[in-house]
mmCIF file of C-alpha atoms and ligand atoms in Angstrom:
data_model
loop_
_atom_site.group_PDB
_atom_site.id
_atom_site.type_symbol
_atom_site.label_atom_id
_atom_site.label_comp_id
_atom_site.label_asym_id
_atom_site.label_seq_id
_atom_site.Cartn_x
_atom_site.Cartn_y
_atom_site.Cartn_z
ATOM 1 C CA UNK N 196 -21.628 12.751 -23.844
ATOM 2 C CA UNK N 197 -21.401 14.607 -20.543
ATOM 3 C CA UNK N 198 -22.141 12.352 -17.544
ATOM 4 C CA UNK N 199 -23.497 14.098 -14.444
ATOM 5 C CA UNK N 200 -22.792 12.641 -11.008
ATOM 6 C CA UNK N 201 -25.214 12.233 -8.098
ATOM 7 C CA UNK N 202 -24.344 13.690 -4.668
ATOM 8 C CA UNK N 203 -23.327 10.185 -3.480
ATOM 9 C CA UNK N 204 -21.127 9.774 -6.543
ATOM 10 C CA UNK N 205 -19.497 13.137 -5.857
ATOM 11 C CA UNK N 206 -18.754 11.973 -2.310
ATOM 12 C CA UNK N 207 -17.140 8.826 -3.747
ATOM 13 C CA UNK N 208 -15.040 10.952 -6.103
ATOM 14 C CA UNK N 209 -14.053 13.164 -3.157
ATOM 15 C CA UNK N 210 -12.683 10.066 -1.393
ATOM 16 C CA UNK N 211 -10.430 9.421 -4.381
ATOM 17 C CA UNK N 212 -9.539 13.113 -4.276
ATOM 18 C CA UNK N 213 -8.645 12.986 -0.575
ATOM 19 C CA UNK N 214 -6.221 10.126 -1.165
ATOM 20 C CA UNK N 215 -4.740 11.996 -4.105
ATOM 21 C CA UNK N 216 -4.215 15.117 -1.989
ATOM 22 C CA UNK N 217 -2.412 13.019 0.628
ATOM 23 C CA UNK N 218 -0.176 11.597 -2.102
ATOM 24 C CA UNK N 219 0.610 15.109 -3.314
ATOM 25 C CA UNK N 220 1.361 16.210 0.277
ATOM 26 C CA UNK N 221 3.851 13.358 0.617
ATOM 27 C CA UNK N 222 5.444 14.137 -2.753
ATOM 28 C CA UNK N 223 5.711 17.793 -1.790
ATOM 29 C CA UNK N 224 7.573 16.828 1.387
ATOM 30 C CA UNK N 225 9.950 14.654 -0.661
ATOM 31 C CA UNK N 226 10.773 17.142 -3.438
ATOM 32 C CA UNK N 227 14.321 18.407 -2.926
ATOM 33 C CA UNK N 228 17.681 18.699 -4.651
ATOM 34 C CA UNK N 229 19.069 15.229 -5.437
ATOM 35 C CA UNK N 230 15.861 13.199 -5.433
ATOM 36 C CA UNK N 231 14.800 11.481 -8.641
ATOM 37 C CA UNK N 232 11.469 11.187 -10.381
ATOM 38 C CA UNK N 233 11.705 7.406 -10.088
ATOM 39 C CA UNK N 234 11.912 7.642 -6.286
ATOM 40 C CA UNK N 235 8.850 9.884 -6.140
ATOM 41 C CA UNK N 236 6.988 7.585 -8.506
ATOM 42 C CA UNK N 237 7.660 4.505 -6.405
ATOM 43 C CA UNK N 238 6.531 6.238 -3.198
ATOM 44 C CA UNK N 239 3.351 7.513 -4.856
ATOM 45 C CA UNK N 240 2.411 4.111 -6.222
ATOM 46 C CA UNK N 241 2.966 2.445 -2.834
ATOM 47 C CA UNK N 242 0.786 4.987 -1.059
ATOM 48 C CA UNK N 243 -1.996 4.732 -3.626
ATOM 49 C CA UNK N 244 -2.069 0.926 -3.476
ATOM 50 C CA UNK N 245 -1.895 0.973 0.347
ATOM 51 C CA UNK N 246 -5.006 3.168 0.211
ATOM 52 C CA UNK N 247 -6.882 0.469 -1.690
ATOM 53 C CA UNK N 248 -6.710 2.425 -4.944
ATOM 54 C CA UNK N 249 -4.813 2.187 -8.200
ATOM 55 C CA UNK N 250 -2.702 4.726 -10.100
ATOM 56 C CA UNK N 251 -4.921 5.939 -12.961
ATOM 57 C CA UNK N 252 -2.053 6.848 -15.290
ATOM 58 C CA UNK N 253 -0.162 3.554 -15.077
ATOM 59 C CA UNK N 254 -0.981 1.572 -18.188
ATOM 60 C CA UNK N 255 -3.202 4.342 -19.577
ATOM 61 C CA UNK N 256 -2.539 4.138 -23.321
ATOM 62 C CA UNK N 257 0.672 2.396 -22.292
ATOM 63 C CA UNK N 258 1.987 5.102 -19.934
ATOM 64 C CA UNK N 259 4.540 3.315 -17.725
ATOM 65 C CA UNK N 260 4.327 5.209 -14.428
ATOM 66 C CA UNK N 261 2.149 6.500 -11.588
ATOM 67 C CA UNK N 262 3.275 10.127 -11.881
ATOM 68 C CA UNK N 263 3.906 12.427 -14.797
ATOM 69 C CA UNK N 264 7.005 14.427 -13.863
ATOM 70 C CA UNK N 265 7.719 17.353 -16.154
ATOM 71 C CA UNK N 266 10.689 19.614 -15.356
ATOM 72 C CA UNK N 267 11.419 23.097 -16.688
ATOM 73 C CA UNK N 268 10.567 23.351 -20.410
ATOM 74 C CA UNK N 269 8.541 20.133 -20.217
ATOM 75 C CA UNK N 270 4.815 20.906 -20.004
ATOM 76 C CA UNK N 271 3.231 17.525 -19.220
ATOM 77 C CA UNK N 272 3.498 13.721 -19.590
ATOM 78 C CA UNK N 273 7.131 13.339 -18.507
ATOM 79 C CA UNK N 274 8.052 9.745 -17.649
ATOM 80 C CA UNK N 275 9.772 9.637 -14.212
ATOM 81 C CA UNK N 276 13.483 8.883 -14.618
ATOM 82 C CA UNK N 277 16.741 8.673 -12.670
ATOM 83 C CA UNK N 278 17.818 12.279 -13.244
ATOM 84 C CA UNK N 279 18.453 14.011 -9.911
ATOM 85 C CA UNK N 280 16.446 17.179 -9.294
ATOM 86 C CA UNK N 281 18.666 20.268 -9.312
ATOM 87 C CA UNK N 282 18.533 23.576 -7.485
ATOM 88 C CA UNK N 283 16.301 25.926 -9.451
ATOM 89 C CA UNK N 284 14.279 23.243 -11.265
ATOM 90 C CA UNK N 285 10.588 23.952 -11.756
ATOM 91 C CA UNK N 286 8.884 20.544 -11.761
ATOM 92 C CA UNK N 287 5.245 19.843 -12.562
ATOM 93 C CA UNK N 288 3.929 16.625 -11.024
ATOM 94 C CA UNK N 289 0.612 15.171 -12.175
ATOM 95 C CA UNK N 290 -1.131 12.184 -10.601
ATOM 96 C CA UNK N 291 -4.405 10.311 -10.971
ATOM 97 C CA UNK N 292 -6.009 7.985 -8.423
ATOM 98 C CA UNK N 293 -8.775 5.466 -9.109
ATOM 99 C CA UNK N 294 -10.681 4.457 -5.959
ATOM 100 C CA UNK N 295 -13.794 2.282 -6.089
ATOM 101 C CA UNK N 296 -13.969 2.960 -9.815
ATOM 102 C CA UNK N 297 -13.822 6.766 -9.542
ATOM 103 C CA UNK N 298 -10.945 8.848 -10.841
ATOM 104 C CA UNK N 299 -9.434 12.003 -9.319
ATOM 105 C CA UNK N 300 -6.798 13.982 -11.227
ATOM 106 C CA UNK N 301 -4.558 16.779 -9.930
ATOM 107 C CA UNK N 302 -1.235 18.405 -10.780
ATOM 108 C CA UNK N 303 1.080 20.718 -8.854
ATOM 109 C CA UNK N 304 4.150 22.671 -9.956
ATOM 110 C CA UNK N 305 7.004 22.542 -7.436
ATOM 111 C CA UNK N 306 10.050 24.730 -7.005
ATOM 112 C CA UNK N 307 13.233 22.803 -6.200
ATOM 113 C CA UNK N 308 15.258 24.917 -3.798
ATOM 114 C CA UNK N 309 15.476 28.539 -4.883
ATOM 115 C CA UNK N 310 14.071 29.162 -8.333
ATOM 116 C CA UNK N 311 14.336 32.214 -10.580
ATOM 117 C CA UNK N 312 11.887 35.101 -10.245
ATOM 118 C CA UNK N 313 10.627 34.148 -13.704
ATOM 119 C CA UNK N 314 9.888 30.604 -12.552
ATOM 120 C CA UNK N 315 8.071 31.650 -9.387
ATOM 121 C CA UNK N 316 6.054 34.267 -11.303
ATOM 122 C CA UNK N 317 5.040 31.553 -13.788
ATOM 123 C CA UNK N 318 4.068 29.053 -11.109
ATOM 124 C CA UNK N 319 2.144 31.594 -9.010
ATOM 125 C CA UNK N 320 0.235 33.011 -11.981
ATOM 126 C CA UNK N 321 -0.651 29.519 -13.191
ATOM 127 C CA UNK N 322 -2.137 28.783 -9.764
ATOM 128 C CA UNK N 323 -3.910 32.153 -9.774
ATOM 129 C CA UNK N 324 -5.428 31.321 -13.166
ATOM 130 C CA UNK N 325 -6.652 27.977 -11.790
ATOM 131 C CA UNK N 326 -8.255 29.691 -8.795
ATOM 132 C CA UNK N 327 -9.919 32.203 -11.132
ATOM 133 C CA UNK N 328 -11.251 29.296 -13.173
ATOM 134 C CA UNK N 329 -12.740 27.622 -10.081
ATOM 135 C CA UNK N 330 -15.037 30.612 -9.546
ATOM 136 C CA UNK N 331 -16.488 30.035 -13.014
ATOM 137 C CA UNK N 332 -17.433 26.416 -12.249
ATOM 138 C CA UNK N 333 -21.076 27.116 -11.427
ATOM 139 C CA UNK N 334 -24.292 25.934 -13.082
ATOM 140 C CA UNK N 335 -25.383 28.122 -15.972
ATOM 141 C CA UNK N 336 -21.884 29.181 -16.938
ATOM 142 C CA UNK N 337 -20.211 27.705 -19.994
ATOM 143 C CA UNK N 338 -16.901 26.016 -20.681
ATOM 144 C CA UNK N 339 -15.733 29.182 -22.437
ATOM 145 C CA UNK N 340 -16.098 31.124 -19.174
ATOM 146 C CA UNK N 341 -13.504 28.828 -17.588
ATOM 147 C CA UNK N 342 -11.060 29.194 -20.452
ATOM 148 C CA UNK N 343 -11.550 32.931 -20.572
ATOM 149 C CA UNK N 344 -10.819 33.248 -16.838
ATOM 150 C CA UNK N 345 -7.562 31.287 -17.200
ATOM 151 C CA UNK N 346 -6.475 33.126 -20.329
ATOM 152 C CA UNK N 347 -7.137 36.548 -18.811
ATOM 153 C CA UNK N 348 -4.949 35.964 -15.748
ATOM 154 C CA UNK N 349 -2.192 34.312 -17.803
ATOM 155 C CA UNK N 350 -1.981 36.888 -20.576
ATOM 156 C CA UNK N 351 -2.228 39.883 -18.211
ATOM 157 C CA UNK N 352 0.847 38.393 -16.508
ATOM 158 C CA UNK N 353 2.758 38.339 -19.814
ATOM 159 C CA UNK N 354 2.571 34.541 -20.095
ATOM 160 C CA UNK N 355 1.074 32.150 -22.675
ATOM 161 C CA UNK N 356 -1.592 29.451 -22.487
ATOM 162 C CA UNK N 357 -0.784 26.156 -24.212
ATOM 163 C CA UNK N 358 -3.582 25.655 -26.765
ATOM 164 C CA UNK N 359 -3.202 22.067 -27.887
ATOM 165 C CA UNK N 360 -3.657 20.500 -24.426
ATOM 166 C CA UNK N 361 -6.927 20.859 -22.544
ATOM 167 C CA UNK N 362 -8.763 19.998 -19.354
ATOM 168 C CA UNK N 363 -11.557 17.450 -19.426
ATOM 169 C CA UNK N 364 -14.547 15.859 -17.806
ATOM 170 C CA UNK N 365 -13.646 13.153 -15.289
ATOM 171 C CA UNK N 366 -15.562 10.394 -13.510
ATOM 172 C CA UNK N 367 -15.459 6.642 -14.031
ATOM 173 C CA UNK N 368 -13.029 7.407 -16.844
ATOM 174 C CA UNK N 369 -10.082 9.769 -16.606
ATOM 175 C CA UNK N 370 -11.031 11.584 -19.776
ATOM 176 C CA UNK N 371 -14.708 12.314 -20.342
ATOM 177 C CA UNK N 372 -16.566 15.069 -22.150
ATOM 178 C CA UNK N 373 -16.420 18.006 -22.293
ATOM 179 C CA UNK N 374 -12.984 19.226 -23.274
ATOM 180 C CA UNK N 375 -12.028 22.286 -21.215
ATOM 181 C CA UNK N 376 -9.570 24.559 -23.069
ATOM 182 C CA UNK N 377 -7.551 27.099 -21.104
ATOM 183 C CA UNK N 378 -8.593 29.871 -23.463
ATOM 184 C CA UNK N 379 -11.943 30.919 -24.820
ATOM 185 C CA UNK N 380 -14.761 33.372 -25.054
ATOM 186 C CA UNK N 381 -17.235 34.021 -22.249
ATOM 187 C CA UNK N 382 -20.668 32.503 -22.834
ATOM 188 C CA UNK N 383 -19.446 29.974 -25.418
ATOM 189 C CA UNK N 384 -19.200 26.199 -25.312
ATOM 190 C CA UNK N 385 -20.958 23.488 -23.318
ATOM 191 C CA UNK N 386 -23.197 24.658 -20.482
ATOM 192 C CA UNK N 387 -22.141 23.723 -16.949
ATOM 193 C CA UNK N 388 -24.796 21.910 -14.935
ATOM 194 C CA UNK N 389 -25.198 20.548 -11.420
ATOM 195 C CA UNK N 390 -23.225 17.296 -10.994
ATOM 196 C CA UNK N 391 -20.688 17.830 -13.783
ATOM 197 C CA UNK N 392 -17.088 17.057 -12.791
ATOM 198 C CA UNK N 393 -14.194 18.550 -14.700
ATOM 199 C CA UNK N 394 -10.431 18.589 -14.409
ATOM 200 C CA UNK N 395 -9.326 22.176 -14.923
ATOM 201 C CA UNK N 396 -5.614 22.313 -15.683
ATOM 202 C CA UNK N 397 -3.925 25.460 -16.945
ATOM 203 C CA UNK N 398 -0.671 24.714 -18.772
ATOM 204 C CA UNK N 399 1.254 27.952 -19.044
ATOM 205 C CA UNK N 400 4.612 29.035 -20.476
ATOM 206 C CA UNK N 401 6.913 32.010 -20.190
ATOM 207 C CA UNK N 402 7.279 32.021 -23.985
ATOM 208 C CA UNK N 403 5.046 30.967 -26.862
ATOM 209 C CA UNK N 404 2.236 28.431 -26.784
ATOM 210 C CA UNK N 405 3.629 25.883 -29.240
ATOM 211 C CA UNK N 406 4.616 22.474 -27.873
ATOM 212 C CA UNK N 407 6.206 19.336 -29.312
ATOM 213 C CA UNK N 408 6.132 15.636 -28.375
ATOM 214 C CA UNK N 409 9.502 14.106 -27.451
ATOM 215 C CA UNK N 410 11.322 11.042 -28.756
ATOM 216 C CA UNK N 411 9.704 8.830 -26.104
ATOM 217 C CA UNK N 412 6.283 9.718 -27.618
ATOM 218 C CA UNK N 413 5.138 11.030 -24.214
ATOM 219 C CA UNK N 414 7.013 14.089 -22.920
ATOM 220 C CA UNK N 415 5.609 17.348 -24.246
ATOM 221 C CA UNK N 416 7.961 20.333 -24.180
ATOM 222 C CA UNK N 417 7.798 23.939 -25.297
ATOM 223 C CA UNK N 418 9.111 24.465 -28.828
ATOM 224 C CA UNK N 419 10.984 27.625 -27.830
ATOM 225 C CA UNK N 420 12.532 26.105 -24.691
ATOM 226 C CA UNK N 421 10.616 28.452 -22.393
ATOM 227 C CA UNK N 422 9.602 27.345 -18.897
ATOM 228 C CA UNK N 423 6.229 25.694 -18.307
ATOM 229 C CA UNK N 424 3.943 25.213 -15.292
ATOM 230 C CA UNK N 425 0.840 23.056 -14.745
ATOM 231 C CA UNK N 426 -1.631 23.263 -11.859
ATOM 232 C CA UNK N 427 -4.796 21.134 -11.790
ATOM 233 C CA UNK N 428 -7.862 20.442 -9.674
ATOM 234 C CA UNK N 429 -10.741 18.033 -10.169
ATOM 235 C CA UNK N 430 -13.823 20.209 -9.559
ATOM 236 C CA UNK N 431 -17.519 19.417 -9.244
ATOM 237 C CA UNK N 432 -20.067 21.924 -10.484
ATOM 238 C CA UNK N 433 -22.880 21.990 -7.937
ATOM 239 C CA UNK N 434 -25.899 24.126 -7.106
ATOM 240 C CA UNK N 435 -24.051 25.013 -3.875
ATOM 241 C CA UNK N 436 -21.070 26.317 -5.859
ATOM 242 C CA UNK N 437 -17.770 24.859 -7.026
ATOM 243 C CA UNK N 438 -16.622 21.843 -4.999
ATOM 244 C CA UNK N 439 -12.908 21.131 -5.340
ATOM 245 C CA UNK N 440 -12.576 17.345 -5.067
ATOM 246 C CA UNK N 441 -8.753 17.500 -4.910
ATOM 247 C CA UNK N 442 -8.270 20.467 -2.553
ATOM 248 C CA UNK N 443 -4.461 20.453 -2.465
ATOM 249 C CA UNK N 444 -4.257 24.228 -2.291
ATOM 250 C CA UNK N 445 -3.508 25.744 0.221
ATOM 251 C CA UNK N 446 -2.508 22.469 1.921
ATOM 252 C CA UNK N 447 0.497 21.540 -0.163
ATOM 253 C CA UNK N 448 3.844 23.297 0.036
ATOM 254 C CA UNK N 449 5.140 24.010 -3.448
ATOM 255 C CA UNK N 450 8.493 25.430 -2.394
HETATM 256 MG MG1 MG L 82 -3.684 15.501 -14.426
HETATM 257 MG MG1 MG L 83 -6.207 16.079 -16.279
#
Protein backbone atom coordinates (compact mmCIF):
# COMPACT_ATOMS: atom_id res chain seq x y z
CA UNK A 1 0.00 0.00 0.00
CA UNK A 2 1.36 3.41 -0.97
CA UNK A 3 0.94 5.99 1.82
CA UNK A 4 0.73 9.63 0.70
CA UNK A 5 1.94 12.38 3.02
CA UNK A 6 0.25 15.71 3.78
CA UNK A 7 2.18 18.98 3.32
CA UNK A 8 2.76 19.13 7.11
CA UNK A 9 4.04 15.56 7.07
CA UNK A 10 6.41 16.42 4.21
CA UNK A 11 7.74 19.32 6.28
CA UNK A 12 8.33 16.91 9.18
CA UNK A 13 10.17 14.53 6.85
CA UNK A 14 12.24 17.46 5.56
CA UNK A 15 13.37 18.14 9.15
CA UNK A 16 14.68 14.58 9.35
CA UNK A 17 16.26 15.15 5.95
CA UNK A 18 17.97 18.36 7.07
CA UNK A 19 19.59 16.58 10.01
CA UNK A 20 20.65 13.77 7.70
CA UNK A 21 22.26 16.23 5.28
CA UNK A 22 24.20 17.78 8.16
CA UNK A 23 25.40 14.32 9.18
CA UNK A 24 26.53 13.65 5.61
CA UNK A 25 28.32 17.03 5.51
CA UNK A 26 30.22 16.11 8.67
CA UNK A 27 31.08 12.65 7.33
CA UNK A 28 32.27 14.20 4.08
CA UNK A 29 34.61 16.48 6.02
CA UNK A 30 35.97 13.48 7.94
CA UNK A 31 36.56 11.12 4.99
CA UNK A 32 40.31 10.87 4.37
CA UNK A 33 43.15 8.38 4.12
CA UNK A 34 43.62 6.58 7.46
CA UNK A 35 40.17 7.07 8.98
CA UNK A 36 38.07 4.01 9.73
CA UNK A 37 34.42 3.23 9.15
CA UNK A 38 33.99 2.70 12.89
CA UNK A 39 35.14 6.27 13.60
CA UNK A 40 32.70 7.69 11.07
CA UNK A 41 29.92 5.53 12.46
CA UNK A 42 30.47 6.72 16.02
CA UNK A 43 30.49 10.39 14.97
CA UNK A 44 27.31 9.95 12.92
CA UNK A 45 25.44 8.26 15.74
CA UNK A 46 26.46 10.97 18.22
CA UNK A 47 25.30 13.74 15.91
CA UNK A 48 21.99 12.04 15.17
CA UNK A 49 21.22 11.46 18.86
CA UNK A 50 22.31 15.02 19.75
CA UNK A 51 19.74 16.18 17.19
CA UNK A 52 16.98 14.38 19.08
CA UNK A 53 16.74 11.65 16.44
CA UNK A 54 17.72 8.02 16.15
CA UNK A 55 19.76 6.14 13.53
CA UNK A 56 17.20 4.30 11.39
CA UNK A 57 19.55 1.49 10.34
CA UNK A 58 20.77 0.53 13.81
CA UNK A 59 18.86 -2.56 14.86
CA UNK A 60 16.95 -2.71 11.57
CA UNK A 61 16.64 -6.46 10.96
CA UNK A 62 19.61 -6.72 13.31
CA UNK A 63 21.95 -4.33 11.45
CA UNK A 64 24.56 -3.31 14.04
CA UNK A 65 25.51 0.22 12.98
CA UNK A 66 24.36 3.75 12.12
CA UNK A 67 26.06 3.87 8.71
CA UNK A 68 26.41 1.41 5.89
CA UNK A 69 29.96 1.82 4.60
CA UNK A 70 30.66 0.04 1.34
CA UNK A 71 34.11 0.41 -0.25
CA UNK A 72 35.15 -0.36 -3.82
CA UNK A 73 33.50 -3.58 -5.07
CA UNK A 74 31.00 -3.47 -2.20
CA UNK A 75 27.65 -2.09 -3.39
CA UNK A 76 25.68 -1.57 -0.16
CA UNK A 77 25.12 -2.74 3.44
CA UNK A 78 28.76 -2.80 4.56
CA UNK A 79 29.16 -2.95 8.34
CA UNK A 80 31.59 -0.21 9.50
CA UNK A 81 34.88 -1.76 10.62
CA UNK A 82 38.41 -0.87 11.72
CA UNK A 83 39.99 -1.00 8.26
CA UNK A 84 41.73 2.30 7.48
CA UNK A 85 40.57 4.05 4.31
CA UNK A 86 43.27 4.03 1.63
CA UNK A 87 44.22 6.43 -1.13
CA UNK A 88 42.07 5.65 -4.16
CA UNK A 89 39.20 3.98 -2.28
CA UNK A 90 35.70 4.68 -3.57
CA UNK A 91 33.43 4.48 -0.53
CA UNK A 92 29.64 4.59 -0.53
CA UNK A 93 28.14 5.77 2.76
CA UNK A 94 24.42 5.32 3.44
CA UNK A 95 22.57 6.70 6.45
CA UNK A 96 19.01 6.89 7.73
CA UNK A 97 17.64 9.27 10.36
CA UNK A 98 14.36 8.90 12.25
CA UNK A 99 13.11 12.19 13.72
CA UNK A 100 9.70 12.50 15.36
CA UNK A 101 8.77 9.18 13.79
CA UNK A 102 9.70 10.14 10.22
CA UNK A 103 12.53 8.53 8.29
CA UNK A 104 14.94 10.16 5.82
CA UNK A 105 17.37 8.02 3.82
CA UNK A 106 20.35 9.17 1.74
CA UNK A 107 23.62 7.77 0.41
CA UNK A 108 26.73 9.40 -1.04
CA UNK A 109 29.76 7.90 -2.77
CA UNK A 110 33.06 9.45 -1.66
CA UNK A 111 36.48 9.45 -3.26
CA UNK A 112 39.33 8.95 -0.79
CA UNK A 113 42.24 11.06 -1.98
CA UNK A 114 42.88 10.69 -5.69
CA UNK A 115 40.84 7.96 -7.30
CA UNK A 116 41.14 6.36 -10.74
CA UNK A 117 39.44 7.92 -13.76
CA UNK A 118 37.23 4.83 -13.84
CA UNK A 119 36.12 5.42 -10.26
CA UNK A 120 35.35 9.11 -10.75
CA UNK A 121 33.48 8.37 -13.99
CA UNK A 122 31.40 5.78 -12.11
CA UNK A 123 30.63 8.08 -9.20
CA UNK A 124 29.79 11.08 -11.40
CA UNK A 125 27.53 9.09 -13.73
CA UNK A 126 25.73 7.52 -10.77
CA UNK A 127 25.00 11.01 -9.45
CA UNK A 128 23.95 12.15 -12.93
CA UNK A 129 21.54 9.21 -13.14
CA UNK A 130 20.06 10.19 -9.76
CA UNK A 131 19.58 13.78 -10.91
CA UNK A 132 17.92 12.54 -14.10
CA UNK A 133 15.60 10.41 -11.97
CA UNK A 134 14.61 13.41 -9.82
CA UNK A 135 13.12 15.13 -12.88
CA UNK A 136 10.80 12.15 -13.35
CA UNK A 137 9.39 12.43 -9.81
CA UNK A 138 6.25 14.34 -10.77
CA UNK A 139 2.57 13.44 -10.46
CA UNK A 140 1.26 11.45 -13.40
CA UNK A 141 4.56 9.78 -14.18
CA UNK A 142 5.14 6.16 -13.27
CA UNK A 143 7.80 4.27 -11.37
CA UNK A 144 9.10 2.91 -14.68
CA UNK A 145 9.91 6.46 -15.81
CA UNK A 146 12.31 6.79 -12.88
CA UNK A 147 14.02 3.49 -13.59
CA UNK A 148 14.25 4.24 -17.28
CA UNK A 149 15.90 7.62 -16.59
CA UNK A 150 18.53 6.00 -14.36
CA UNK A 151 19.17 3.11 -16.73
CA UNK A 152 19.56 5.39 -19.74
CA UNK A 153 22.27 7.56 -18.16
CA UNK A 154 24.08 4.54 -16.69
CA UNK A 155 24.11 2.37 -19.80
CA UNK A 156 25.02 5.25 -22.15
CA UNK A 157 28.07 5.72 -19.90
CA UNK A 158 29.08 2.07 -20.38
CA UNK A 159 28.11 1.11 -16.82
CA UNK A 160 25.61 -1.37 -15.34
CA UNK A 161 22.60 -0.99 -13.06
CA UNK A 162 22.32 -3.48 -10.19
CA UNK A 163 18.95 -5.21 -10.69
CA UNK A 164 18.36 -7.07 -7.46
CA UNK A 165 18.45 -3.99 -5.19
CA UNK A 166 15.86 -1.25 -5.52
CA UNK A 167 14.71 2.09 -4.18
CA UNK A 168 11.54 2.30 -2.12
CA UNK A 169 8.78 4.34 -0.60
CA UNK A 170 9.72 5.93 2.73
CA UNK A 171 7.79 7.59 5.55
CA UNK A 172 7.05 6.34 9.05
CA UNK A 173 8.83 3.17 7.96
CA UNK A 174 12.15 3.04 6.14
CA UNK A 175 10.84 0.68 3.51
CA UNK A 176 7.34 1.30 2.18
CA UNK A 177 5.67 0.65 -1.15
CA UNK A 178 6.34 1.05 -3.99
CA UNK A 179 9.61 -0.58 -4.93
CA UNK A 180 11.60 1.69 -7.26
CA UNK A 181 13.93 -0.29 -9.56
CA UNK A 182 16.81 1.50 -11.26
CA UNK A 183 15.78 0.11 -14.63
CA UNK A 184 12.47 -0.04 -16.41
CA UNK A 185 10.20 1.00 -19.20
CA UNK A 186 8.64 4.45 -19.49
CA UNK A 187 4.94 4.55 -18.63
CA UNK A 188 5.00 1.28 -16.65
CA UNK A 189 4.54 0.58 -12.96
CA UNK A 190 2.82 2.41 -10.11
CA UNK A 191 1.59 5.93 -10.86
CA UNK A 192 3.27 8.78 -8.97
CA UNK A 193 0.87 11.05 -7.10
CA UNK A 194 1.07 14.20 -5.01
CA UNK A 195 2.43 13.42 -1.51
CA UNK A 196 4.28 10.20 -2.35
CA UNK A 197 7.79 9.99 -0.89
CA UNK A 198 10.38 7.69 -2.40
CA UNK A 199 14.04 6.93 -1.86
CA UNK A 200 15.65 6.84 -5.29
CA UNK A 201 19.03 5.13 -5.10
CA UNK A 202 20.94 4.09 -8.21
CA UNK A 203 23.46 1.33 -7.49
CA UNK A 204 25.84 1.18 -10.41
CA UNK A 205 28.91 -0.89 -11.35
CA UNK A 206 31.73 -0.67 -13.83
CA UNK A 207 31.18 -4.34 -14.70
CA UNK A 208 28.16 -6.64 -14.67
CA UNK A 209 25.02 -6.29 -12.59
CA UNK A 210 25.27 -9.48 -10.54
CA UNK A 211 25.88 -9.13 -6.80
CA UNK A 212 26.45 -11.54 -3.92
CA UNK A 213 25.89 -11.36 -0.14
CA UNK A 214 29.03 -11.72 2.00
CA UNK A 215 29.86 -14.05 4.88
CA UNK A 216 28.53 -11.54 7.42
CA UNK A 217 25.08 -11.85 5.75
CA UNK A 218 25.06 -8.07 5.15
CA UNK A 219 27.74 -6.77 2.77
CA UNK A 220 26.71 -7.00 -0.87
CA UNK A 221 29.54 -7.00 -3.41
CA UNK A 222 29.81 -7.30 -7.17
CA UNK A 223 30.31 -10.88 -8.35
CA UNK A 224 32.94 -9.84 -10.90
CA UNK A 225 34.87 -7.61 -8.48
CA UNK A 226 34.05 -4.46 -10.44
CA UNK A 227 33.71 -1.11 -8.68
CA UNK A 228 30.32 0.06 -7.40
CA UNK A 229 28.78 3.43 -6.52
CA UNK A 230 25.54 4.38 -4.73
CA UNK A 231 23.92 7.82 -4.57
CA UNK A 232 20.51 8.34 -2.93
CA UNK A 233 17.97 11.04 -2.17
CA UNK A 234 14.65 10.90 -0.36
CA UNK A 235 12.28 12.75 -2.71
CA UNK A 236 8.68 13.91 -2.37
CA UNK A 237 6.44 13.94 -5.42
CA UNK A 238 4.39 17.12 -5.25
CA UNK A 239 2.12 19.15 -7.51
CA UNK A 240 4.82 21.86 -7.34
CA UNK A 241 7.44 19.42 -8.67
CA UNK A 242 10.02 17.13 -7.11
CA UNK A 243 11.02 18.13 -3.57
CA UNK A 244 14.33 16.65 -2.47
CA UNK A 245 13.99 16.07 1.28
CA UNK A 246 17.70 15.19 1.68
CA UNK A 247 19.29 17.86 -0.54
CA UNK A 248 22.93 16.89 0.00
CA UNK A 249 23.89 17.73 -3.56
CA UNK A 250 25.50 20.19 -4.32
CA UNK A 251 26.23 20.87 -0.63
CA UNK A 252 28.41 17.90 0.17
CA UNK A 253 31.98 17.51 -1.03
CA UNK A 254 32.52 14.01 -2.37
CA UNK A 255 36.23 14.35 -3.04
MG1 LIG B 1 19.86 4.45 2.01
MG1 LIG C 1 17.13 3.51 0.67
